[in-house]
Coordinates of C-alpha atoms in Angstrom, one line a residue:
Chain A
M1 CA -30.9 32.1 -12.1
S2 CA -32.2 35.4 -13.2
N3 CA -29.6 37.1 -11.0
I4 CA -26.8 36.4 -13.3
T5 CA -26.1 39.3 -15.6
E6 CA -25.1 39.0 -19.2
K7 CA -21.7 40.4 -18.4
E8 CA -21.1 37.6 -15.9
V9 CA -22.0 35.0 -18.5
F10 CA -19.9 36.3 -21.3
F11 CA -17.1 38.3 -20.0
D12 CA -16.2 37.4 -16.5
E13 CA -13.7 35.0 -15.1
M14 CA -15.1 31.9 -13.5
T15 CA -13.6 30.3 -10.4
L16 CA -14.0 26.6 -10.2
N17 CA -12.9 24.1 -7.6
M18 CA -11.2 20.8 -8.6
G19 CA -10.5 18.2 -6.0
P20 CA -9.3 17.2 -3.4
H21 CA -11.5 14.2 -4.2
H22 CA -11.4 14.4 -7.9
P23 CA -10.5 11.0 -9.4
S24 CA -7.8 12.3 -11.7
T25 CA -5.8 14.1 -9.1
H26 CA -4.2 10.9 -7.8
G27 CA -4.4 11.3 -4.1
V28 CA -5.5 14.4 -2.5
L29 CA -4.7 17.5 -4.6
R30 CA -6.8 20.5 -4.9
F31 CA -6.8 23.1 -7.6
V32 CA -8.6 26.4 -7.8
L33 CA -9.3 27.0 -11.4
K34 CA -9.7 30.4 -12.9
T35 CA -11.4 29.9 -16.3
D36 CA -12.7 31.8 -19.2
G37 CA -15.4 29.4 -20.3
E38 CA -13.6 26.2 -21.0
I39 CA -10.2 27.7 -21.2
L40 CA -8.0 27.9 -18.2
K41 CA -6.4 31.2 -17.1
T42 CA -4.6 29.6 -14.3
A43 CA -4.8 26.6 -12.0
I44 CA -3.7 27.4 -8.4
P45 CA -2.7 24.3 -6.5
D46 CA -3.7 23.9 -2.9
V47 CA -1.5 21.3 -1.2
G48 CA -1.0 20.1 2.3
F49 CA -3.8 17.6 2.7
L50 CA -1.2 14.8 3.3
H51 CA 1.2 16.8 5.4
R52 CA 2.4 14.3 8.0
S53 CA 5.3 16.4 9.4
I54 CA 7.8 13.8 8.4
E55 CA 10.6 16.4 8.7
K56 CA 9.6 17.2 12.3
I57 CA 9.4 13.5 13.2
A58 CA 12.9 13.0 11.8
E59 CA 14.3 15.4 14.4
S60 CA 13.2 13.2 17.2
L61 CA 14.4 9.8 15.9
P62 CA 17.9 8.2 15.7
Y63 CA 19.1 7.9 12.1
P64 CA 18.3 4.2 11.5
Q65 CA 14.8 4.5 12.9
F66 CA 13.8 7.0 10.3
F67 CA 13.8 4.4 7.5
P68 CA 10.1 3.4 7.7
Y69 CA 9.1 7.1 7.3
T70 CA 11.1 7.5 4.1
D71 CA 8.9 4.8 2.6
R72 CA 5.9 6.9 3.2
V73 CA 7.4 9.9 1.4
D74 CA 6.7 8.3 -1.9
Y75 CA 4.8 5.1 -1.6
L76 CA 5.0 4.3 -5.3
A77 CA 8.8 4.3 -5.4
A78 CA 9.6 3.5 -1.7
M79 CA 12.8 1.8 -2.6
N80 CA 14.2 4.9 -4.3
A81 CA 13.3 7.0 -1.3
N82 CA 15.0 4.4 1.0
H83 CA 18.0 4.5 -1.2
A84 CA 18.2 8.3 -1.2
Y85 CA 18.2 8.4 2.6
A86 CA 20.7 5.6 3.0
V87 CA 23.1 7.2 0.5
A88 CA 22.8 10.6 2.4
V89 CA 23.4 9.2 5.8
E90 CA 26.3 7.0 4.6
K91 CA 28.0 9.9 3.0
L92 CA 27.5 11.9 6.3
L93 CA 29.0 9.0 8.3
G94 CA 31.6 8.0 5.8
I95 CA 30.5 4.4 5.6
E96 CA 31.5 2.1 2.7
V97 CA 28.8 -0.2 1.6
P98 CA 29.8 -3.8 0.5
E99 CA 29.6 -4.3 -3.2
R100 CA 26.9 -7.0 -3.2
A101 CA 24.7 -4.7 -1.1
E102 CA 25.2 -1.9 -3.7
Y103 CA 24.1 -4.3 -6.5
I104 CA 21.1 -5.4 -4.6
R105 CA 20.2 -1.8 -3.9
V106 CA 20.4 -0.8 -7.5
L107 CA 18.4 -3.9 -8.5
V108 CA 15.5 -3.1 -6.1
A109 CA 15.6 0.6 -6.9
E110 CA 15.3 -0.1 -10.7
M111 CA 12.6 -2.6 -10.1
N112 CA 10.7 0.0 -8.1
R113 CA 11.3 2.6 -10.7
I114 CA 9.7 0.4 -13.3
A115 CA 6.7 -0.3 -11.0
S116 CA 6.3 3.4 -10.4
H117 CA 6.5 4.3 -14.1
M118 CA 4.0 1.5 -14.8
V119 CA 1.5 3.3 -12.6
G120 CA 2.5 6.7 -13.9
V121 CA 1.9 5.9 -17.6
G122 CA -1.0 3.6 -16.9
S123 CA -2.9 6.0 -14.8
L124 CA -2.3 8.7 -17.4
A125 CA -4.0 6.4 -19.9
S126 CA -6.9 5.6 -17.5
D127 CA -7.4 9.3 -16.9
L128 CA -7.9 9.8 -20.6
G129 CA -10.5 7.0 -20.7
A130 CA -8.3 4.0 -21.6
F131 CA -8.7 1.7 -18.7
T132 CA -7.4 -1.6 -20.2
P133 CA -3.7 -0.6 -20.6
F134 CA -3.7 0.5 -16.9
L135 CA -4.8 -3.0 -15.9
F136 CA -2.1 -4.6 -18.1
N137 CA 0.5 -2.5 -16.3
L138 CA -1.0 -3.4 -12.9
R139 CA -0.7 -7.0 -13.8
D140 CA 3.0 -6.7 -14.6
R141 CA 3.6 -4.5 -11.5
E142 CA 2.1 -7.2 -9.4
Y143 CA 4.9 -9.6 -10.5
L144 CA 7.5 -7.0 -9.6
Y145 CA 5.9 -6.6 -6.2
D146 CA 5.8 -10.3 -5.7
Y147 CA 9.6 -10.5 -6.2
L148 CA 10.1 -7.5 -3.9
E149 CA 7.9 -9.2 -1.3
E150 CA 10.1 -12.3 -1.6
M151 CA 13.1 -10.2 -0.9
C152 CA 11.9 -8.0 1.9
G153 CA 8.5 -9.1 3.0
A154 CA 6.4 -6.2 2.1
R155 CA 4.5 -5.1 -1.0
L156 CA 4.6 -1.3 -0.9
T157 CA 6.5 0.1 2.0
Y158 CA 9.6 -2.0 2.3
N159 CA 12.0 -0.7 4.9
Y160 CA 14.5 -2.9 3.2
L161 CA 17.6 -0.8 3.1
S162 CA 19.7 -0.3 6.2
I163 CA 22.5 2.1 6.9
G164 CA 25.5 0.3 5.4
G165 CA 23.7 -2.4 3.4
V166 CA 20.4 -4.2 3.0
H167 CA 18.5 -6.3 5.5
R168 CA 18.2 -9.6 3.7
D169 CA 20.3 -11.3 1.0
L170 CA 19.0 -11.9 -2.5
K171 CA 18.3 -15.6 -3.0
Q172 CA 19.4 -17.2 -6.3
E173 CA 15.9 -18.5 -7.0
T174 CA 14.5 -15.0 -6.7
A175 CA 17.2 -13.7 -9.0
D176 CA 16.3 -16.3 -11.6
K177 CA 12.7 -15.4 -11.4
I178 CA 13.4 -11.7 -11.9
L179 CA 15.7 -12.5 -14.8
K180 CA 12.9 -14.5 -16.4
F181 CA 10.4 -11.8 -15.8
V182 CA 12.6 -9.1 -17.4
E183 CA 12.4 -10.9 -20.7
Q184 CA 8.6 -11.1 -20.4
G185 CA 8.4 -7.5 -19.1
I186 CA 10.1 -6.1 -22.2
K187 CA 7.6 -8.0 -24.4
N188 CA 4.7 -6.7 -22.2
L189 CA 6.0 -3.2 -22.7
D190 CA 5.7 -3.6 -26.4
E191 CA 2.2 -4.9 -25.9
F192 CA 1.4 -1.8 -23.8
N193 CA 2.7 0.4 -26.5
R194 CA 0.6 -1.3 -29.2
L195 CA -2.4 -0.9 -27.0
I196 CA -2.1 2.8 -26.2
A197 CA 1.1 4.6 -27.1
Y198 CA 0.3 5.0 -30.9
N199 CA -3.4 5.3 -30.5
K200 CA -4.6 8.3 -32.5
I201 CA -7.0 9.6 -29.8
F202 CA -4.4 9.3 -27.1
L203 CA -1.8 11.0 -29.3
R204 CA -4.1 13.9 -30.1
R205 CA -5.1 14.3 -26.4
L206 CA -1.4 14.6 -25.4
A207 CA 0.4 16.1 -28.3
G208 CA 1.2 19.8 -27.8
V209 CA -0.6 19.9 -24.4
A210 CA 1.0 21.4 -21.3
V211 CA 4.3 22.2 -23.1
V212 CA 7.1 23.0 -20.7
N213 CA 10.2 24.2 -22.3
K214 CA 13.8 23.7 -21.0
K215 CA 14.0 27.2 -19.6
T216 CA 10.8 26.9 -17.5
C217 CA 12.0 23.5 -16.3
I218 CA 15.3 24.9 -15.1
E219 CA 13.7 28.0 -13.5
Y220 CA 11.2 26.0 -11.5
G221 CA 13.6 23.2 -10.7
I222 CA 11.5 20.6 -12.5
V223 CA 13.6 17.4 -12.4
G224 CA 13.6 13.8 -13.6
P225 CA 11.7 12.5 -16.6
N226 CA 9.8 15.8 -16.9
L227 CA 13.1 17.7 -17.3
R228 CA 14.5 15.2 -19.7
A229 CA 11.3 15.3 -21.8
A230 CA 12.0 19.0 -22.2
G231 CA 15.3 18.1 -23.9
L232 CA 17.9 18.5 -21.2
K233 CA 20.0 15.4 -20.8
Y234 CA 20.5 15.4 -17.1
D235 CA 20.2 12.4 -14.8
V236 CA 21.8 12.3 -11.3
R237 CA 22.7 8.7 -12.0
K238 CA 25.0 9.8 -14.8
D239 CA 26.0 13.3 -13.9
Q240 CA 26.7 12.9 -10.2
P241 CA 26.8 9.1 -9.9
Y242 CA 26.2 7.4 -6.6
S243 CA 26.2 3.7 -5.7
I244 CA 27.4 1.7 -8.7
Y245 CA 25.6 3.6 -11.4
D246 CA 29.0 4.7 -12.9
K247 CA 29.8 1.1 -13.7
L248 CA 26.6 0.3 -15.5
D249 CA 25.8 0.9 -19.1
F250 CA 22.5 2.7 -19.8
D251 CA 21.2 5.5 -21.9
I252 CA 19.2 8.6 -20.8
P253 CA 16.2 9.0 -23.0
V254 CA 15.2 12.6 -23.8
G255 CA 12.2 14.3 -25.4
E256 CA 12.4 14.5 -29.1
A257 CA 8.9 15.6 -30.0
Y258 CA 7.8 12.0 -30.4
A259 CA 4.3 13.1 -31.4
A260 CA 5.5 15.5 -34.1
S261 CA 3.1 14.0 -36.7
D262 CA 0.2 15.1 -34.6
G263 CA 1.5 18.6 -33.8
G264 CA 3.6 17.7 -30.8
V265 CA 6.6 19.7 -29.7
I266 CA 9.5 19.0 -27.4
G267 CA 8.4 19.0 -23.8
D268 CA 4.7 18.3 -24.3
A269 CA 2.7 15.7 -22.3
Y270 CA 3.3 13.0 -24.9
D271 CA 7.1 13.4 -24.6
R272 CA 6.8 13.0 -20.8
F273 CA 4.8 9.9 -21.4
M274 CA 7.2 8.5 -23.9
V275 CA 10.4 9.3 -21.9
R276 CA 8.9 7.2 -19.0
I277 CA 8.3 4.3 -21.4
K278 CA 11.8 4.5 -22.7
E279 CA 13.2 4.8 -19.2
M280 CA 11.5 1.6 -18.2
E281 CA 13.4 -0.1 -21.1
Q282 CA 16.6 1.2 -19.7
S283 CA 15.7 0.0 -16.2
Y284 CA 15.1 -3.5 -17.5
K285 CA 18.6 -3.2 -19.2
I286 CA 20.1 -2.2 -15.8
I287 CA 18.4 -5.1 -14.0
K288 CA 19.8 -7.6 -16.5
Q289 CA 23.4 -6.2 -16.1
V290 CA 23.1 -6.2 -12.3
L291 CA 21.9 -9.8 -12.1
K292 CA 24.7 -10.9 -14.5
E293 CA 27.4 -9.1 -12.6
I294 CA 26.3 -9.4 -9.0
P295 CA 29.3 -10.5 -6.9
E296 CA 29.2 -12.8 -3.8
G297 CA 30.0 -11.4 -0.4
E298 CA 28.7 -9.4 2.5
I299 CA 25.5 -7.5 2.5
Q300 CA 26.0 -5.3 5.5
A301 CA 28.9 -3.1 6.5
K302 CA 30.1 -2.9 10.0
V303 CA 28.3 0.0 11.5
P304 CA 28.6 1.3 15.1
R305 CA 25.6 0.7 17.3
K306 CA 25.1 4.4 18.0
L307 CA 25.5 6.5 14.9
K308 CA 27.0 9.9 15.7
P309 CA 28.0 11.8 12.5
P310 CA 30.3 14.7 12.7
V311 CA 28.9 18.2 12.9
G312 CA 28.0 19.6 9.5
D313 CA 25.5 19.8 6.8
I314 CA 25.2 17.8 3.6
Y315 CA 22.9 17.7 0.6
V316 CA 22.9 14.4 -1.4
P317 CA 20.9 14.1 -4.6
T318 CA 19.7 10.8 -6.0
E319 CA 17.5 9.9 -8.9
S320 CA 14.1 8.7 -7.8
A321 CA 11.3 7.7 -10.2
R322 CA 9.9 11.2 -10.0
G323 CA 13.2 13.0 -10.5
E324 CA 15.8 14.2 -8.1
M325 CA 15.2 13.2 -4.5
G326 CA 17.7 14.8 -2.2
Y327 CA 18.2 14.7 1.5
Y328 CA 19.6 17.8 3.3
I329 CA 20.8 16.8 6.7
F330 CA 22.2 19.1 9.3
S331 CA 23.9 17.0 12.0
D332 CA 24.8 18.6 15.4
G333 CA 27.0 15.6 16.4
T334 CA 24.3 13.7 18.3
D335 CA 22.5 10.5 17.1
K336 CA 19.5 12.4 15.8
P337 CA 19.5 14.8 12.9
W338 CA 19.0 18.4 13.9
R339 CA 17.3 19.2 10.7
L340 CA 16.3 17.0 7.8
K341 CA 14.8 18.2 4.6
I342 CA 13.5 16.1 1.7
R343 CA 13.6 17.6 -1.8
T344 CA 11.3 15.8 -4.1
G345 CA 10.4 16.0 -7.8
S346 CA 6.6 16.3 -7.4
F347 CA 7.0 19.4 -5.2
S348 CA 8.8 21.4 -7.9
A349 CA 6.5 20.1 -10.6
M350 CA 3.5 21.2 -8.6
S351 CA 5.0 24.7 -7.9
A352 CA 5.2 25.3 -11.6
F353 CA 1.6 24.5 -12.3
E354 CA 0.3 28.0 -11.7
E355 CA 2.3 29.3 -14.7
I356 CA 2.2 26.4 -17.1
S357 CA -1.6 25.8 -16.9
N358 CA -2.3 29.0 -18.7
G359 CA -4.2 28.7 -22.0
Y360 CA -5.4 25.1 -22.0
F361 CA -8.8 23.4 -21.8
I362 CA -9.9 22.2 -18.4
A363 CA -9.8 18.6 -19.8
D364 CA -6.2 19.1 -20.7
L365 CA -5.4 19.8 -17.0
V366 CA -6.2 16.2 -16.3
S367 CA -3.7 15.0 -18.9
A368 CA -1.2 17.6 -17.6
I369 CA -1.4 16.3 -14.0
G370 CA -1.2 12.7 -15.2
S371 CA 1.8 13.4 -17.5
F372 CA 3.8 15.0 -14.6
D373 CA 3.2 11.9 -12.6
I374 CA 2.7 13.8 -9.4
V375 CA 2.3 11.9 -6.2
A376 CA 0.6 13.9 -3.5
P377 CA 2.5 12.6 -0.4
E378 CA 5.7 13.6 -2.0
V379 CA 4.5 17.2 -2.3
D380 CA 3.3 17.5 1.3
R381 CA 5.7 15.1 3.1
Chain B
M1 CA 35.3 25.0 -11.2
K2 CA 36.9 23.6 -8.0
P3 CA 35.1 24.6 -4.7
S4 CA 38.1 26.6 -3.4
E5 CA 38.4 28.6 -6.7
L6 CA 34.7 29.2 -6.6
L7 CA 34.8 30.6 -3.1
N8 CA 37.8 32.8 -4.0
V9 CA 36.0 34.4 -6.9
I10 CA 33.0 35.1 -4.8
E11 CA 35.1 36.5 -1.9
A12 CA 37.0 38.7 -4.3
E13 CA 33.8 40.1 -5.6
F14 CA 31.9 40.7 -2.4
G15 CA 34.6 40.7 0.3
D16 CA 33.0 42.1 3.4
F17 CA 29.5 40.8 2.7
I18 CA 30.7 37.2 2.9
L19 CA 30.7 36.5 6.6
E20 CA 32.0 33.0 6.3
S21 CA 33.0 30.5 3.6
S22 CA 34.3 27.0 3.7
D23 CA 35.0 24.0 1.5
Q24 CA 36.3 21.8 4.3
G25 CA 33.0 20.3 5.1
F26 CA 30.8 18.1 2.9
D27 CA 29.5 20.8 0.6
P28 CA 31.1 24.2 0.0
Y29 CA 29.1 27.0 1.5
I30 CA 29.1 30.7 2.0
V31 CA 27.3 32.8 4.7
V32 CA 26.1 36.1 3.3
E33 CA 25.1 39.3 5.0
P34 CA 21.2 39.4 4.7
D35 CA 21.3 42.8 3.1
A36 CA 23.6 41.7 0.3
L37 CA 21.7 38.5 -0.5
R38 CA 20.0 39.7 -3.6
D39 CA 23.2 41.2 -5.1
V40 CA 25.1 38.0 -4.4
S41 CA 22.2 35.9 -5.8
F42 CA 22.2 37.9 -9.1
F43 CA 25.9 37.5 -9.3
L44 CA 25.7 33.7 -8.7
R45 CA 23.0 33.3 -11.4
D46 CA 24.3 35.6 -14.1
D47 CA 28.1 35.6 -13.9
E48 CA 29.9 33.6 -16.6
R49 CA 32.0 31.8 -14.1
M50 CA 29.1 30.9 -11.8
K51 CA 26.0 30.2 -13.9
F52 CA 24.0 28.7 -11.0
D53 CA 20.7 28.2 -12.9
F54 CA 19.2 25.4 -10.8
L55 CA 17.9 26.0 -7.3
R56 CA 17.9 22.5 -5.9
T57 CA 16.2 23.3 -2.6
S58 CA 15.8 26.0 -0.1
L59 CA 15.0 25.6 3.6
G60 CA 15.2 27.1 7.0
T61 CA 16.8 25.7 10.2
D62 CA 16.2 26.8 13.8
K63 CA 19.7 26.9 15.3
I64 CA 18.6 28.2 18.7
D65 CA 20.9 31.3 18.5
F66 CA 19.6 32.3 15.2
I67 CA 17.4 31.1 12.3
E68 CA 19.2 30.0 9.2
S69 CA 17.8 30.3 5.7
L70 CA 19.7 28.5 3.1
F71 CA 19.5 27.4 -0.5
V72 CA 21.4 24.8 -2.5
L73 CA 22.5 25.8 -6.0
Y74 CA 23.7 23.8 -8.9
S75 CA 24.9 24.7 -12.3
Y76 CA 23.7 22.4 -15.1
E77 CA 26.4 23.8 -17.4
L78 CA 29.4 24.0 -15.2
K79 CA 28.4 21.2 -12.8
H80 CA 29.3 22.7 -9.5
Q81 CA 27.3 23.1 -6.3
L82 CA 27.2 25.7 -3.6
I83 CA 25.1 26.3 -0.5
V84 CA 24.3 29.9 0.4
K85 CA 23.3 30.6 3.9
V86 CA 21.8 33.6 5.7
E87 CA 21.7 34.0 9.4
L88 CA 18.6 35.8 10.8
S89 CA 17.6 36.8 14.3
H90 CA 14.9 35.0 16.2
K91 CA 13.1 38.3 17.0
N92 CA 12.8 39.5 13.4
P93 CA 13.5 36.7 10.9
E94 CA 13.3 38.8 7.8
V95 CA 15.2 38.6 4.5
D96 CA 14.8 39.6 0.9
T97 CA 13.1 37.1 -1.4
V98 CA 15.0 35.4 -4.2
S99 CA 11.8 34.1 -5.8
D100 CA 12.2 36.4 -8.8
I101 CA 15.7 35.3 -9.3
W102 CA 15.0 31.6 -9.2
K103 CA 11.3 30.9 -9.6
A104 CA 11.6 27.6 -7.8
A105 CA 12.3 29.6 -4.6
N106 CA 8.6 30.7 -4.6
W107 CA 7.2 27.6 -3.0
Y108 CA 10.3 26.8 -0.9
E109 CA 10.0 30.3 0.7
R110 CA 6.3 29.7 1.3
E111 CA 7.3 26.5 3.0
S112 CA 9.9 28.1 5.2
Y113 CA 7.5 30.9 6.1
D114 CA 4.9 28.3 7.0
L115 CA 7.1 26.0 9.1
L116 CA 9.6 28.5 10.5
G117 CA 8.1 31.9 10.3
I118 CA 10.8 33.4 8.1
N119 CA 9.4 36.6 6.5
Y120 CA 10.5 37.0 2.9
K121 CA 10.2 40.6 1.9
D122 CA 8.6 41.3 -1.4
H123 CA 7.5 37.7 -1.9
P124 CA 4.6 37.8 -4.4
D125 CA 2.4 35.3 -2.5
L126 CA 3.5 34.6 1.0
R127 CA 0.9 32.2 2.3
R128 CA 1.0 29.1 4.4
L129 CA 1.7 26.1 2.2
M130 CA 1.5 22.9 4.2
M131 CA -0.4 23.9 7.4
P132 CA -4.0 25.2 7.4
H133 CA -4.3 28.9 6.7
D134 CA -5.5 29.7 10.2
W135 CA -2.9 27.6 12.1
V136 CA -1.1 29.4 14.9
G137 CA 2.7 29.0 15.3
H138 CA 5.5 27.6 13.2
P139 CA 6.0 23.8 13.8
L140 CA 9.7 23.4 12.8
L141 CA 10.8 25.9 15.5
K142 CA 12.5 24.0 18.3
D143 CA 10.5 25.6 21.0
Y144 CA 7.2 24.9 19.3
K145 CA 4.3 23.4 21.3
S146 CA 1.4 21.9 19.4
P147 CA -2.0 23.2 20.4
K148 CA -4.3 20.8 22.1
K149 CA -7.3 21.4 19.9
Y150 CA -7.9 22.7 16.4
H151 CA -11.4 23.8 15.5
G152 CA -12.8 21.6 18.3
M153 CA -10.9 18.5 17.1
D154 CA -8.6 16.8 19.6
L155 CA -5.1 16.7 18.4
Y156 CA -4.1 14.2 21.1
R157 CA -5.8 10.9 21.5
F158 CA -6.2 8.9 24.7
N159 CA -3.6 6.1 24.5
P160 CA -4.7 2.8 26.0
V161 CA -1.1 1.4 25.9
L162 CA 0.3 4.1 28.2
K163 CA -1.3 3.3 31.6
V164 CA -2.7 6.8 32.2
T165 CA -6.4 6.9 33.3
K166 CA -8.7 9.2 31.5
K167 CA -9.0 11.4 34.6
K168 CA -5.3 11.8 34.9
A169 CA -5.0 12.6 31.2
K170 CA -7.7 15.3 31.6
K171 CA -5.8 16.7 34.6
K172 CA -2.6 16.9 32.5
K173 CA -4.4 19.0 30.0

């Protein structure tokens, strides 16, 4: 110990390692922290622990066989990842999806969005020491997963959507159960808010922490709830509508400095938390509409046995739980994609960390990671 | 702005540097001379008619004859989209970075460098992103062959389903 000089103790930058097995990093993320005492100078992310070369695998598989892999891109919102891929390939092939299938797709996508946000906000609370709200959310999520299991037979990785439709039809009894749960779910959301959202300690831990303004968001390409929390009203579902989102009535919640009473500003961690909560309300609203208006009919379009899209490239954005999820596909005219690239929300959020982590306490980094709702496999793919 | 008008404006400004442009496919795209990429990029970001402030994604593709580096741009304000492509030779895949123009490009370029070996000149921090730092080769190239071992760990496992005996498997290695 005597080797440390006074200069090193009081004036030097310290390099710390955080992760990949740190409990608050949700999966396997690693940060190299440069700190001045307790205060961060920068947090340099080190990713790639979950790199499974999904993009390389895609090049050797026919289009329909890639569906199970899209589940694994984002296991918390697998339906949304399914949906993104289906929309991209259908646009490439020019396939029209039957209306009933579109409604079922939106239904499952929104259910999965709620389930994903439940984990997002719940695990943020549990990172900050409040474990009970997390369990409340897990309980509700389990209901949603039960209904999804009834529809497609799996809990997490569904492989439910197919090119041109969905694999199984929605039964009336399942639809009734979901409708019943929606009423309960909205009540449970209030319960969750009473438990944690207006808790003084929670507010103080998040208000004014990891502020990302609109300009930084646009520069780094941060998307989804994180972008909307910074005050930019942009949602792919509204601005470049796909599926049947242009027929549905829902609002886009944006950050409004919800924690202003405790020193919060637009785009802080609390805004990101609150935007997710409000988005869940909107998703419940969408589910209600979908179940009310769902038409009878086919659930699968007629698709040729061997899919051979024309030569060309396409980029199709969709709105996943963690922001814009886009598939870039370059087709060379064969039944396999020549190049497939998945653009995810977590990747861009992660790339901005080096800049936005400057000037906060180490403990605030935990709330920052939680508030961005980063899922590691989405970063690495 | 309509895709055709968009392409007309860009062609009028940069004429010879735009090697190809089309709005007939799925998304409108332009192919830019690599040397002019930075000028075109600044124009696309700053011009009043363009205002491409959001870099959606950037990637590389191995197209056998050449390596393509492209990025997808979107304007939040004017709501139009454009794909900008650069064609690079296999021998020397080198192009100027745009990571100071759109900060989002920083990690995307690191990814392209990692997976395809595209060398982005003047990039502030060009390291491997996904693969381990001492990995050899660039996996997304079409002629890539994965190494048999990495630090003494086998990268291929004996597969009992395929009826190949262990001896034969060893011989194949």
